[in-house]
mmCIF file of C-alpha atoms in Angstrom:
data_model
loop_
_atom_site.group_PDB
_atom_site.id
_atom_site.type_symbol
_atom_site.label_atom_id
_atom_site.label_comp_id
_atom_site.label_asym_id
_atom_site.label_seq_id
_atom_site.Cartn_x
_atom_site.Cartn_y
_atom_site.Cartn_z
ATOM 1 C CA MET A 1 18.449 1.492 -27.481
ATOM 2 C CA ARG A 2 20.223 3.613 -25.276
ATOM 3 C CA ARG A 3 23.535 3.698 -27.297
ATOM 4 C CA ALA A 4 21.308 4.818 -29.961
ATOM 5 C CA HIS A 5 19.915 7.765 -27.855
ATOM 6 C CA GLY A 6 23.489 8.628 -27.532
ATOM 7 C CA LEU A 7 24.325 8.621 -31.301
ATOM 8 C CA GLY A 8 21.485 10.629 -32.556
ATOM 9 C CA LEU A 9 22.481 13.690 -29.847
ATOM 10 C CA ALA A 10 25.760 12.906 -30.804
ATOM 11 C CA GLY A 11 24.910 13.281 -34.513
ATOM 12 C CA LEU A 12 22.516 16.474 -33.725
ATOM 13 C CA VAL A 13 25.121 18.196 -31.947
ATOM 14 C CA LEU A 14 27.467 17.155 -35.542
ATOM 15 C CA PHE A 15 24.413 18.966 -37.146
ATOM 16 C CA SER A 16 24.237 21.746 -35.525
ATOM 17 C CA ALA A 17 28.044 22.746 -35.642
ATOM 18 C CA GLY A 18 27.879 21.917 -39.369
ATOM 19 C CA LEU A 19 25.996 24.437 -40.027
ATOM 20 C CA ALA A 20 26.823 26.884 -37.707
ATOM 21 C CA GLY A 21 30.027 26.485 -39.480
ATOM 22 C CA ALA A 22 28.709 26.449 -43.278
ATOM 23 C CA GLY A 23 26.117 29.429 -42.279
ATOM 24 C CA ALA A 24 29.197 31.588 -41.197
ATOM 25 C CA HIS A 25 31.808 30.836 -43.847
ATOM 26 C CA ALA A 26 28.905 31.634 -45.804
ATOM 27 C CA HIS A 27 27.726 34.277 -43.958
ATOM 28 C CA THR A 28 31.888 36.257 -44.114
ATOM 29 C CA THR A 29 32.438 34.823 -47.645
ATOM 30 C CA ARG A 30 29.031 36.533 -49.068
ATOM 31 C CA PRO A 31 30.078 40.041 -51.219
ATOM 32 C CA SER A 32 28.465 42.647 -48.951
ATOM 33 C CA ALA A 33 27.730 45.825 -50.907
ATOM 34 C CA VAL A 34 27.767 47.704 -47.397
ATOM 35 C CA ALA A 35 30.687 46.807 -46.761
ATOM 36 C CA GLU A 36 32.372 47.404 -49.559
ATOM 37 C CA LEU A 37 31.099 50.729 -49.942
ATOM 38 C CA ALA A 38 32.449 51.620 -46.488
ATOM 39 C CA THR A 39 35.966 51.070 -47.458
ATOM 40 C CA ALA A 40 35.836 54.150 -48.786
ATOM 41 C CA VAL A 41 34.075 55.521 -45.461
ATOM 42 C CA PRO A 42 31.938 57.551 -48.223
ATOM 43 C CA SER A 43 29.427 60.297 -46.908
ATOM 44 C CA CYS A 44 25.929 59.170 -46.881
ATOM 45 C CA ARG A 45 22.150 59.437 -46.572
ATOM 46 C CA VAL A 46 20.290 56.737 -46.040
ATOM 47 C CA ARG A 47 17.060 55.060 -45.291
ATOM 48 C CA GLY A 48 16.209 51.936 -42.744
ATOM 49 C CA ARG A 49 14.679 50.179 -40.501
ATOM 50 C CA VAL A 50 15.636 49.461 -36.629
ATOM 51 C CA LEU A 51 16.455 45.801 -36.088
ATOM 52 C CA GLU A 52 17.071 46.063 -32.382
ATOM 53 C CA GLN A 53 19.244 47.678 -29.983
ATOM 54 C CA ALA A 54 22.242 45.686 -29.100
ATOM 55 C CA GLY A 55 22.907 46.991 -25.556
ATOM 56 C CA GLY A 56 26.579 48.588 -25.203
ATOM 57 C CA LEU A 57 27.214 47.217 -28.980
ATOM 58 C CA GLY A 58 24.552 50.023 -30.070
ATOM 59 C CA THR A 59 21.903 49.564 -33.201
ATOM 60 C CA LEU A 60 21.793 47.450 -35.480
ATOM 61 C CA SER A 61 19.574 48.558 -38.423
ATOM 62 C CA ALA A 62 19.045 47.349 -41.979
ATOM 63 C CA ILE A 63 19.669 49.599 -44.496
ATOM 64 C CA ASP A 64 17.008 50.091 -47.511
ATOM 65 C CA SER A 65 18.066 52.931 -49.640
ATOM 66 C CA ALA A 66 21.462 54.690 -49.807
ATOM 67 C CA ALA A 67 23.040 57.883 -51.273
ATOM 68 C CA CYS A 68 26.407 57.702 -51.119
ATOM 69 C CA ALA A 69 28.783 60.734 -52.409
ATOM 70 C CA GLY A 70 30.626 59.876 -55.384
ATOM 71 C CA PHE A 71 28.757 55.889 -55.574
ATOM 72 C CA GLU A 72 25.233 55.259 -57.042
ATOM 73 C CA SER A 73 22.440 55.545 -55.226
ATOM 74 C CA ALA A 74 21.477 51.621 -54.378
ATOM 75 C CA ALA A 75 19.292 49.502 -52.323
ATOM 76 C CA ARG A 76 18.775 47.642 -49.737
ATOM 77 C CA ILE A 77 22.563 47.016 -49.306
ATOM 78 C CA GLY A 78 22.977 45.169 -45.643
ATOM 79 C CA VAL A 79 23.019 45.991 -41.962
ATOM 80 C CA VAL A 80 24.827 48.560 -40.165
ATOM 81 C CA VAL A 81 25.610 48.924 -36.443
ATOM 82 C CA SER A 82 25.826 52.662 -35.070
ATOM 83 C CA ARG A 83 26.802 54.037 -31.956
ATOM 84 C CA GLU A 84 23.731 56.570 -32.117
ATOM 85 C CA ARG A 85 19.966 55.335 -30.595
ATOM 86 C CA LEU A 86 17.601 55.411 -34.135
ATOM 87 C CA GLY A 87 13.887 54.082 -32.274
ATOM 88 C CA PRO A 88 12.809 50.964 -30.744
ATOM 89 C CA ALA A 89 13.003 47.651 -32.941
ATOM 90 C CA GLY A 90 11.155 48.529 -35.987
ATOM 91 C CA SER A 91 11.661 51.963 -36.205
ATOM 92 C CA GLY A 92 11.930 53.424 -39.543
ATOM 93 C CA PHE A 93 14.319 55.909 -40.289
ATOM 94 C CA VAL A 94 16.815 59.000 -42.370
ATOM 95 C CA ALA A 95 20.233 59.578 -41.364
ATOM 96 C CA GLY A 96 23.268 60.807 -42.962
ATOM 97 C CA GLY A 97 26.383 60.079 -41.617
ATOM 98 C CA TRP A 98 29.605 58.033 -43.180
ATOM 99 C CA LEU A 99 30.006 54.100 -43.888
ATOM 100 C CA VAL A 100 33.281 53.197 -41.830
ATOM 101 C CA PRO A 101 34.472 49.727 -41.879
ATOM 102 C CA LEU A 102 34.509 47.097 -38.994
ATOM 103 C CA THR A 103 37.839 46.612 -37.310
ATOM 104 C CA GLY A 104 39.515 43.076 -36.410
ATOM 105 C CA ASP A 105 38.802 44.174 -32.506
ATOM 106 C CA ARG A 106 36.879 42.313 -30.211
ATOM 107 C CA PHE A 107 34.499 44.837 -29.872
ATOM 108 C CA ASP A 108 33.774 44.541 -33.718
ATOM 109 C CA ALA A 109 33.655 40.911 -33.275
ATOM 110 C CA ALA A 110 30.820 41.339 -31.392
ATOM 111 C CA ARG A 111 29.161 43.514 -33.661
ATOM 112 C CA ARG A 112 29.481 41.226 -36.381
ATOM 113 C CA ALA A 113 28.646 37.979 -35.081
ATOM 114 C CA LEU A 114 25.435 39.951 -34.416
ATOM 115 C CA GLY A 115 25.274 40.471 -38.416
ATOM 116 C CA ALA A 116 26.697 43.951 -38.380
ATOM 117 C CA GLU A 117 28.349 44.489 -41.865
ATOM 118 C CA ALA A 118 29.400 48.004 -40.930
ATOM 119 C CA VAL A 119 29.415 50.913 -38.946
ATOM 120 C CA LEU A 120 26.659 53.830 -39.489
ATOM 121 C CA ASP A 121 28.419 56.819 -37.834
ATOM 122 C CA VAL A 122 25.932 58.741 -37.529
ATOM 123 C CA SER A 123 25.017 63.648 -37.907
ATOM 124 C CA ASP A 124 21.427 63.477 -38.299
ATOM 125 C CA SER A 125 19.319 61.375 -38.068
ATOM 126 C CA THR A 126 15.081 60.868 -38.074
ATOM 127 C CA SER A 127 12.906 58.620 -36.630
ATOM 128 C CA PHE A 128 9.728 57.511 -38.502
ATOM 129 C CA GLY A 129 8.336 55.538 -35.443
ATOM 130 C CA VAL A 130 7.353 51.780 -35.501
ATOM 131 C CA ARG A 131 5.649 50.311 -38.532
ATOM 132 C CA SER A 132 4.427 46.862 -37.687
ATOM 133 C CA ALA A 133 1.371 46.048 -34.937
ATOM 134 C CA PRO A 134 3.419 43.599 -32.971
ATOM 135 C CA HIS A 135 6.723 46.203 -32.718
ATOM 136 C CA ARG A 136 4.113 49.211 -31.504
ATOM 137 C CA ILE A 137 3.062 46.747 -28.335
ATOM 138 C CA ALA A 138 6.304 45.538 -27.654
ATOM 139 C CA ALA A 139 7.789 49.291 -28.101
ATOM 140 C CA SER A 140 4.894 50.763 -26.180
ATOM 141 C CA PHE A 141 5.527 47.778 -22.885
ATOM 142 C CA ARG A 142 9.198 49.077 -23.014
ATOM 143 C CA ALA A 143 8.231 52.708 -22.615
ATOM 144 C CA SER A 144 5.087 51.711 -20.201
ATOM 145 C CA LEU A 145 7.921 50.237 -18.229
ATOM 146 C CA GLU A 146 10.359 53.168 -18.606
ATOM 147 C CA ARG A 147 7.477 54.693 -16.929
ATOM 148 C CA SER A 148 6.597 52.459 -14.780
ATOM 149 C CA THR A 149 10.370 52.908 -12.305
ATOM 150 C CA ARG A 150 10.988 56.004 -12.528
ATOM 151 C CA SER A 151 9.323 56.737 -9.165
ATOM 152 C CA LEU A 152 12.083 54.153 -8.035
ATOM 153 C CA ALA A 153 16.327 54.910 -7.166
ATOM 154 C CA PRO A 154 17.967 55.223 -9.928
ATOM 155 C CA ASP A 155 20.113 51.976 -9.453
ATOM 156 C CA VAL A 156 17.048 50.064 -8.511
ATOM 157 C CA ALA A 157 15.023 51.150 -11.889
ATOM 158 C CA GLY A 158 18.516 50.481 -14.025
ATOM 159 C CA LEU A 159 18.396 46.804 -12.739
ATOM 160 C CA MET A 160 15.284 46.057 -12.811
ATOM 161 C CA MET A 161 15.592 47.042 -16.810
ATOM 162 C CA GLY A 162 18.096 44.389 -16.897
ATOM 163 C CA LEU A 163 16.475 41.737 -14.692
ATOM 164 C CA THR A 164 12.755 42.648 -16.784
ATOM 165 C CA VAL A 165 14.371 43.440 -20.572
ATOM 166 C CA GLY A 166 17.692 42.611 -20.230
ATOM 167 C CA ASP A 167 18.400 46.775 -21.239
ATOM 168 C CA ILE A 168 21.668 47.610 -18.914
ATOM 169 C CA ASP A 169 21.841 51.181 -20.392
ATOM 170 C CA ALA A 170 20.632 53.315 -17.086
ATOM 171 C CA LEU A 171 23.376 50.711 -15.358
ATOM 172 C CA GLY A 172 26.272 52.660 -14.304
ATOM 173 C CA TYR A 173 29.936 50.518 -14.540
ATOM 174 C CA GLY A 174 30.196 50.347 -10.989
ATOM 175 C CA ALA A 175 26.893 47.927 -11.140
ATOM 176 C CA LEU A 176 27.835 46.208 -14.098
ATOM 177 C CA THR A 177 31.108 45.600 -12.388
ATOM 178 C CA SER A 178 29.805 44.360 -9.085
ATOM 179 C CA ALA A 179 27.023 42.008 -11.197
ATOM 180 C CA ARG A 180 30.145 39.994 -13.279
ATOM 181 C CA ARG A 181 32.112 39.433 -10.285
ATOM 182 C CA SER A 182 29.687 38.199 -7.984
ATOM 183 C CA GLY A 183 28.841 35.706 -11.138
ATOM 184 C CA LEU A 184 24.962 37.407 -11.171
ATOM 185 C CA ALA A 185 25.629 38.809 -14.664
ATOM 186 C CA HIS A 186 24.172 36.539 -16.506
ATOM 187 C CA LEU A 187 20.643 37.154 -14.756
ATOM 188 C CA LEU A 188 20.759 40.851 -16.909
ATOM 189 C CA ALA A 189 20.745 38.282 -19.966
ATOM 190 C CA VAL A 190 17.596 37.834 -20.381
ATOM 191 C CA SER A 191 17.486 34.172 -21.586
ATOM 192 C CA GLY A 192 16.561 30.706 -20.381
ATOM 193 C CA SER A 193 15.230 31.180 -16.653
ATOM 194 C CA ASN A 194 12.897 34.448 -18.381
ATOM 195 C CA VAL A 195 11.808 32.259 -21.203
ATOM 196 C CA ALA A 196 10.312 30.050 -18.301
ATOM 197 C CA ILE A 197 9.170 32.325 -15.957
ATOM 198 C CA VAL A 198 7.139 33.713 -18.820
ATOM 199 C CA LEU A 199 6.092 31.147 -20.049
ATOM 200 C CA GLY A 200 4.958 29.625 -16.524
ATOM 201 C CA ALA A 201 3.319 32.366 -15.655
ATOM 202 C CA VAL A 202 1.104 32.725 -18.777
ATOM 203 C CA LEU A 203 0.154 28.121 -18.576
ATOM 204 C CA TYR A 204 -0.520 28.961 -14.660
ATOM 205 C CA LEU A 205 -2.994 32.156 -15.390
ATOM 206 C CA THR A 206 -4.826 29.704 -18.673
ATOM 207 C CA ALA A 207 -4.707 26.934 -15.955
ATOM 208 C CA ARG A 208 -8.381 26.230 -16.467
ATOM 209 C CA ALA A 209 -8.462 26.796 -20.166
ATOM 210 C CA PRO A 210 -7.854 23.762 -23.505
ATOM 211 C CA LEU A 211 -4.371 23.052 -23.135
ATOM 212 C CA LEU A 212 -4.746 24.143 -26.986
ATOM 213 C CA VAL A 213 -5.655 27.515 -26.655
ATOM 214 C CA ARG A 214 -3.174 27.898 -23.585
ATOM 215 C CA ALA A 215 -0.523 27.117 -25.750
ATOM 216 C CA LEU A 216 -1.167 29.545 -28.337
ATOM 217 C CA LEU A 217 -1.321 32.647 -25.781
ATOM 218 C CA ALA A 218 1.349 30.698 -24.188
ATOM 219 C CA GLY A 219 3.386 31.314 -27.655
ATOM 220 C CA LEU A 220 2.057 34.723 -28.207
ATOM 221 C CA GLY A 221 3.241 35.637 -24.730
ATOM 222 C CA LEU A 222 6.522 33.657 -25.873
ATOM 223 C CA VAL A 223 6.921 36.407 -29.200
ATOM 224 C CA MET A 224 5.794 39.403 -27.963
ATOM 225 C CA PHE A 225 8.468 38.859 -25.124
ATOM 226 C CA VAL A 226 11.511 38.298 -27.846
ATOM 227 C CA LEU A 227 10.264 41.390 -29.655
ATOM 228 C CA VAL A 228 10.723 43.291 -26.696
ATOM 229 C CA VAL A 229 13.725 42.029 -24.998
ATOM 230 C CA GLY A 230 15.166 42.089 -28.827
ATOM 231 C CA PRO A 231 16.728 38.696 -30.815
ATOM 232 C CA ASP A 232 20.253 38.804 -29.896
ATOM 233 C CA ALA A 233 21.672 35.303 -29.454
ATOM 234 C CA SER A 234 20.829 33.654 -26.073
ATOM 235 C CA VAL A 235 16.875 35.301 -25.867
ATOM 236 C CA LEU A 236 16.466 33.341 -30.008
ATOM 237 C CA ARG A 237 17.823 30.735 -28.234
ATOM 238 C CA ALA A 238 15.503 30.432 -24.884
ATOM 239 C CA GLY A 239 12.903 31.268 -27.556
ATOM 240 C CA VAL A 240 13.683 28.097 -30.187
ATOM 241 C CA MET A 241 13.847 26.192 -26.763
ATOM 242 C CA GLY A 242 10.329 27.884 -25.430
ATOM 243 C CA ALA A 243 8.730 27.190 -28.614
ATOM 244 C CA ILE A 244 9.786 23.127 -29.357
ATOM 245 C CA GLY A 245 8.251 22.659 -24.813
ATOM 246 C CA LEU A 246 5.146 24.129 -26.031
ATOM 247 C CA LEU A 247 4.505 22.448 -29.723
ATOM 248 C CA ALA A 248 6.134 19.395 -27.517
ATOM 249 C CA LEU A 249 3.561 20.296 -25.172
ATOM 250 C CA THR A 250 0.566 19.991 -26.897
ATOM 251 C CA ALA A 251 1.905 17.197 -28.594
ATOM 252 C CA GLY A 252 1.543 15.003 -25.053
ATOM 253 C CA ALA A 253 5.077 14.114 -25.564
ATOM 254 C CA ARG A 254 8.386 14.732 -23.251
ATOM 255 C CA PRO A 255 11.691 15.217 -26.006
ATOM 256 C CA SER A 256 15.346 15.369 -25.315
ATOM 257 C CA PRO A 257 16.296 18.645 -23.335
ATOM 258 C CA LEU A 258 19.657 18.137 -24.789
ATOM 259 C CA ALA A 259 18.131 17.046 -28.014
ATOM 260 C CA ALA A 260 15.945 20.602 -28.383
ATOM 261 C CA LEU A 261 18.898 22.561 -27.406
ATOM 262 C CA GLY A 262 21.110 21.416 -30.226
ATOM 263 C CA LEU A 263 17.574 22.049 -32.855
ATOM 264 C CA ALA A 264 17.925 25.628 -31.017
ATOM 265 C CA ILE A 265 20.762 25.875 -32.012
ATOM 266 C CA ALA A 266 20.404 24.384 -35.612
ATOM 267 C CA VAL A 267 17.602 26.757 -35.992
ATOM 268 C CA VAL A 268 19.466 30.476 -34.970
ATOM 269 C CA VAL A 269 22.902 29.261 -36.882
ATOM 270 C CA GLY A 270 20.785 28.781 -39.810
ATOM 271 C CA ALA A 271 18.731 31.444 -39.376
ATOM 272 C CA ARG A 272 21.540 34.288 -38.402
ATOM 273 C CA PRO A 273 25.028 32.631 -39.385
ATOM 274 C CA GLY A 274 26.870 35.292 -37.337
ATOM 275 C CA MET A 275 25.639 33.900 -34.453
ATOM 276 C CA VAL A 276 27.743 31.566 -34.511
ATOM 277 C CA ARG A 277 30.547 33.492 -32.924
ATOM 278 C CA ALA A 278 28.099 35.228 -30.147
ATOM 279 C CA VAL A 279 29.387 34.773 -26.675
ATOM 280 C CA GLY A 280 26.003 34.813 -25.207
ATOM 281 C CA LEU A 281 24.535 31.888 -27.194
ATOM 282 C CA HIS A 282 27.983 30.033 -26.111
ATOM 283 C CA LEU A 283 27.240 30.910 -22.833
ATOM 284 C CA SER A 284 23.355 30.076 -22.759
ATOM 285 C CA ALA A 285 23.950 26.794 -24.669
ATOM 286 C CA ALA A 286 27.168 25.896 -21.995
ATOM 287 C CA ALA A 287 24.471 26.787 -18.902
ATOM 288 C CA THR A 288 21.968 25.179 -20.356
ATOM 289 C CA ALA A 289 23.797 21.726 -20.921
ATOM 290 C CA GLY A 290 25.630 22.155 -17.545
ATOM 291 C CA ILE A 291 22.075 22.336 -15.924
ATOM 292 C CA VAL A 292 20.433 19.064 -18.147
ATOM 293 C CA LEU A 293 23.724 16.885 -17.467
ATOM 294 C CA TRP A 294 24.725 18.229 -14.155
ATOM 295 C CA SER A 295 22.490 19.629 -12.386
ATOM 296 C CA ASP A 296 20.737 16.311 -10.812
ATOM 297 C CA PRO A 297 23.811 13.966 -9.896
ATOM 298 C CA LEU A 298 25.258 17.866 -8.313
ATOM 299 C CA ALA A 299 21.363 17.504 -5.940
ATOM 300 C CA ALA A 300 21.656 14.142 -4.929
ATOM 301 C CA ARG A 301 25.760 14.564 -3.772
ATOM 302 C CA LEU A 302 23.478 17.241 -1.667
ATOM 303 C CA GLU A 303 21.552 14.991 -0.124
ATOM 304 C CA ARG A 304 21.400 15.716 3.677
ATOM 305 C CA LEU A 305 20.005 19.594 3.047
ATOM 306 C CA PRO A 306 16.637 19.470 1.963
ATOM 307 C CA ARG A 307 15.635 18.933 -1.084
ATOM 308 C CA VAL A 308 14.830 22.508 -1.869
ATOM 309 C CA VAL A 309 17.843 23.736 -0.844
ATOM 310 C CA SER A 310 19.835 20.570 -2.801
ATOM 311 C CA LEU A 311 18.110 21.031 -6.448
ATOM 312 C CA ALA A 312 18.446 25.189 -6.443
ATOM 313 C CA PHE A 313 21.986 24.709 -5.063
ATOM 314 C CA GLY A 314 22.628 21.798 -7.991
ATOM 315 C CA VAL A 315 21.211 24.147 -10.956
ATOM 316 C CA THR A 316 23.350 26.973 -9.828
ATOM 317 C CA ILE A 317 26.891 25.064 -9.781
ATOM 318 C CA ALA A 318 25.955 23.515 -12.705
ATOM 319 C CA ALA A 319 25.461 25.772 -14.608
ATOM 320 C CA GLN A 320 28.787 28.158 -13.094
ATOM 321 C CA LEU A 321 30.461 25.197 -13.536
ATOM 322 C CA ALA A 322 29.770 24.856 -17.844
ATOM 323 C CA VAL A 323 30.300 28.716 -17.979
ATOM 324 C CA ALA A 324 33.059 28.887 -16.463
ATOM 325 C CA PRO A 325 35.667 28.253 -19.062
ATOM 326 C CA LEU A 326 33.789 30.096 -21.497
ATOM 327 C CA LEU A 327 34.674 32.885 -18.909
ATOM 328 C CA VAL A 328 38.205 32.461 -18.624
ATOM 329 C CA ALA A 329 38.725 32.355 -22.078
ATOM 330 C CA THR A 330 36.527 34.894 -23.372
ATOM 331 C CA PHE A 331 36.790 37.219 -20.515
ATOM 332 C CA GLY A 332 39.925 36.683 -18.391
ATOM 333 C CA GLU A 333 38.145 36.643 -15.239
ATOM 334 C CA LEU A 334 35.866 34.057 -12.969
ATOM 335 C CA SER A 335 34.259 34.525 -10.543
ATOM 336 C CA LEU A 336 34.765 32.636 -7.091
ATOM 337 C CA VAL A 337 31.760 33.490 -5.331
ATOM 338 C CA GLY A 338 29.501 32.292 -8.542
ATOM 339 C CA PRO A 339 27.924 29.914 -7.115
ATOM 340 C CA VAL A 340 26.719 31.207 -3.020
ATOM 341 C CA ALA A 341 26.093 34.678 -4.707
ATOM 342 C CA ASN A 342 23.511 32.774 -7.841
ATOM 343 C CA PHE A 343 21.979 30.908 -4.853
ATOM 344 C CA VAL A 344 20.885 33.656 -2.802
ATOM 345 C CA ALA A 345 19.799 36.092 -5.218
ATOM 346 C CA MET A 346 17.985 33.341 -6.981
ATOM 347 C CA PRO A 347 14.598 32.827 -4.733
ATOM 348 C CA ALA A 348 13.710 36.984 -5.507
ATOM 349 C CA VAL A 349 14.620 36.841 -9.039
ATOM 350 C CA PRO A 350 11.092 35.126 -10.517
ATOM 351 C CA PHE A 351 9.360 37.579 -8.415
ATOM 352 C CA ALA A 352 11.495 40.654 -9.665
ATOM 353 C CA THR A 353 10.710 39.391 -13.120
ATOM 354 C CA ILE A 354 7.053 38.583 -12.834
ATOM 355 C CA LEU A 355 6.474 41.687 -11.117
ATOM 356 C CA GLY A 356 8.637 43.989 -13.653
ATOM 357 C CA LEU A 357 6.721 42.407 -16.456
ATOM 358 C CA ALA A 358 3.386 42.818 -14.893
ATOM 359 C CA SER A 359 4.456 46.552 -14.569
ATOM 360 C CA GLY A 360 5.077 47.509 -18.102
ATOM 361 C CA LEU A 361 1.565 45.417 -18.724
ATOM 362 C CA VAL A 362 -0.429 47.596 -16.019
ATOM 363 C CA GLY A 363 1.499 50.527 -17.297
ATOM 364 C CA MET A 364 -0.074 50.297 -20.328
ATOM 365 C CA VAL A 365 -3.452 50.787 -18.949
ATOM 366 C CA ASN A 366 -3.009 52.901 -16.277
ATOM 367 C CA THR A 367 1.103 54.953 -15.519
ATOM 368 C CA ALA A 368 -0.091 55.232 -11.349
ATOM 369 C CA ALA A 369 -1.120 51.303 -11.260
ATOM 370 C CA GLY A 370 2.269 50.318 -13.515
ATOM 371 C CA GLY A 371 3.706 52.038 -10.460
ATOM 372 C CA LEU A 372 2.505 50.871 -7.721
ATOM 373 C CA VAL A 373 3.547 47.494 -9.123
ATOM 374 C CA ALA A 374 6.616 48.604 -9.916
ATOM 375 C CA ARG A 375 6.523 49.519 -6.293
ATOM 376 C CA LEU A 376 5.763 45.494 -5.360
ATOM 377 C CA ALA A 377 9.014 44.966 -7.366
ATOM 378 C CA GLU A 378 11.357 47.166 -6.002
ATOM 379 C CA PRO A 379 12.275 44.967 -2.750
ATOM 380 C CA PHE A 380 13.311 42.167 -4.752
ATOM 381 C CA VAL A 381 15.196 44.028 -7.000
ATOM 382 C CA ALA A 382 17.212 45.965 -4.462
ATOM 383 C CA TRP A 383 18.185 42.561 -2.351
ATOM 384 C CA ILE A 384 19.866 41.422 -6.218
ATOM 385 C CA GLY A 385 20.837 44.505 -5.804
ATOM 386 C CA TRP A 386 22.369 43.973 -2.463
ATOM 387 C CA VAL A 387 23.895 41.012 -3.029
ATOM 388 C CA ALA A 388 25.651 42.300 -6.417
ATOM 389 C CA VAL A 389 27.541 44.486 -4.328
ATOM 390 C CA THR A 390 27.895 42.633 -1.034
ATOM 391 C CA PHE A 391 29.384 39.541 -3.271
ATOM 392 C CA GLY A 392 31.076 41.554 -5.368
ATOM 393 C CA THR A 393 33.075 44.080 -4.031
ATOM 394 C CA PRO A 394 35.447 41.944 -2.524
ATOM 395 C CA GLY A 395 38.958 42.290 -4.046
ATOM 396 C CA TRP A 396 38.988 38.502 -4.030
ATOM 397 C CA ALA A 397 35.401 38.243 -4.521
ATOM 398 C CA ALA A 398 36.806 37.292 -8.543
ATOM 399 C CA VAL A 399 40.317 36.443 -9.910
ATOM 400 C CA SER A 400 41.971 36.944 -13.825
ATOM 401 C CA LEU A 401 43.369 33.817 -14.893
ATOM 402 C CA PRO A 402 45.078 33.444 -18.409
ATOM 403 C CA GLY A 403 43.210 32.816 -21.813
ATOM 404 C CA TRP A 404 45.215 29.110 -21.987
ATOM 405 C CA ALA A 405 43.226 27.883 -18.688
ATOM 406 C CA GLY A 406 39.725 28.202 -20.424
ATOM 407 C CA TRP A 407 40.168 26.289 -22.579
ATOM 408 C CA LEU A 408 41.856 23.609 -20.280
ATOM 409 C CA GLY A 409 38.580 23.848 -18.334
ATOM 410 C CA GLY A 410 36.981 23.863 -21.862
ATOM 411 C CA GLY A 411 38.100 20.196 -22.558
ATOM 412 C CA ILE A 412 37.730 19.348 -18.981
ATOM 413 C CA ALA A 413 34.263 20.209 -18.988
ATOM 414 C CA VAL A 414 33.216 18.560 -22.636
ATOM 415 C CA ALA A 415 34.795 15.119 -21.142
ATOM 416 C CA ALA A 416 32.788 15.291 -18.387
ATOM 417 C CA GLY A 417 30.197 15.992 -20.227
ATOM 418 C CA ALA A 418 30.702 13.552 -22.131
ATOM 419 C CA ARG A 419 31.088 11.151 -19.686
ATOM 420 C CA THR A 420 27.962 12.127 -17.973
ATOM 421 C CA LEU A 421 25.642 11.170 -21.328
ATOM 422 C CA ALA A 422 27.989 7.427 -21.704
ATOM 423 C CA ARG A 423 26.125 6.867 -17.912
ATOM 424 C CA THR A 424 22.709 8.105 -19.077
ATOM 425 C CA SER A 425 21.763 6.802 -22.497
#
């Protein structure tokens, strides 16, 4: 029975990998009208809609129609990315500018992984506002959160936006560097922990309601949260896993976390094949697998510590071990203080996240009240910022390593994961 369970998990992982590869191949070989147009770098007038704000990568937009000099007008030509903000997700716009092909560097490779097929170098634009009701609610929440944090110190306000909705535009280079070197950068990439906090809060607040009602409300909260933060790779993975968990809750089942992870990856890369190359998805999946496989064994080795402390250390170290090879292979850097910094910062994270979200919700009704809730979140956010600076500033906080060290570490991690899975299957 255990062997069959292990084979089933292995089969699901292979299915996910196969689907990812097939999707990526189809994505890269399918003719793209916008990519072909971009090779001529034409001047165009386009009408489109914003798909998502992709942080430092720019704005991802779908082009509904384009009139380019020297070419016939065309409709639905593809997806572009631009440095300029063209409006919140879900909004329509008209813009003028030049279509430029994506290059082969890492920056454009990350854009391509999001689904972009060309760059739109904008010279002028006009936004028509958000079209759909869910996107209007999401845009209203983000605007409310920005208003609620205006009375806070700029660094605290920027960090609260990052912790709550993954918006790091207001964070300076120093703050981002400290977060990366201290191993806390994952807190600014909204994913599983944020989804768990949102679902947990909704389920707790609706504890007296029937199970089906609780699951429906939690599902609605999950959908709105994904709309608010944007559908990037880690958020989609966490959202799908959250949805699987809610379905299991209503059915009275308890799915295997690894099976849920494999299914979530299959759904994400099936819906958006370019995500197979997204670093955010790789890190998110690795951290989740590491926690599932190694957190309990690591906590058991720390049995002399209080149970709550050993569990916290187990989760932190497991996630750090799982993502370390990817961080080295991708960025050439490894944080030496990550496990300790995460352990020190983690107690404040749920309070900062929940109160940050609450300030945005309350601020939609009353701006002053939203600002008051943001003030309640301030000490927790400030603590996380202090931990990032304190642990990330020393020169020895992180070390530079060659890319091959990441691949070697990845091989060791996969072998260790397979061994753990064999023992528990």
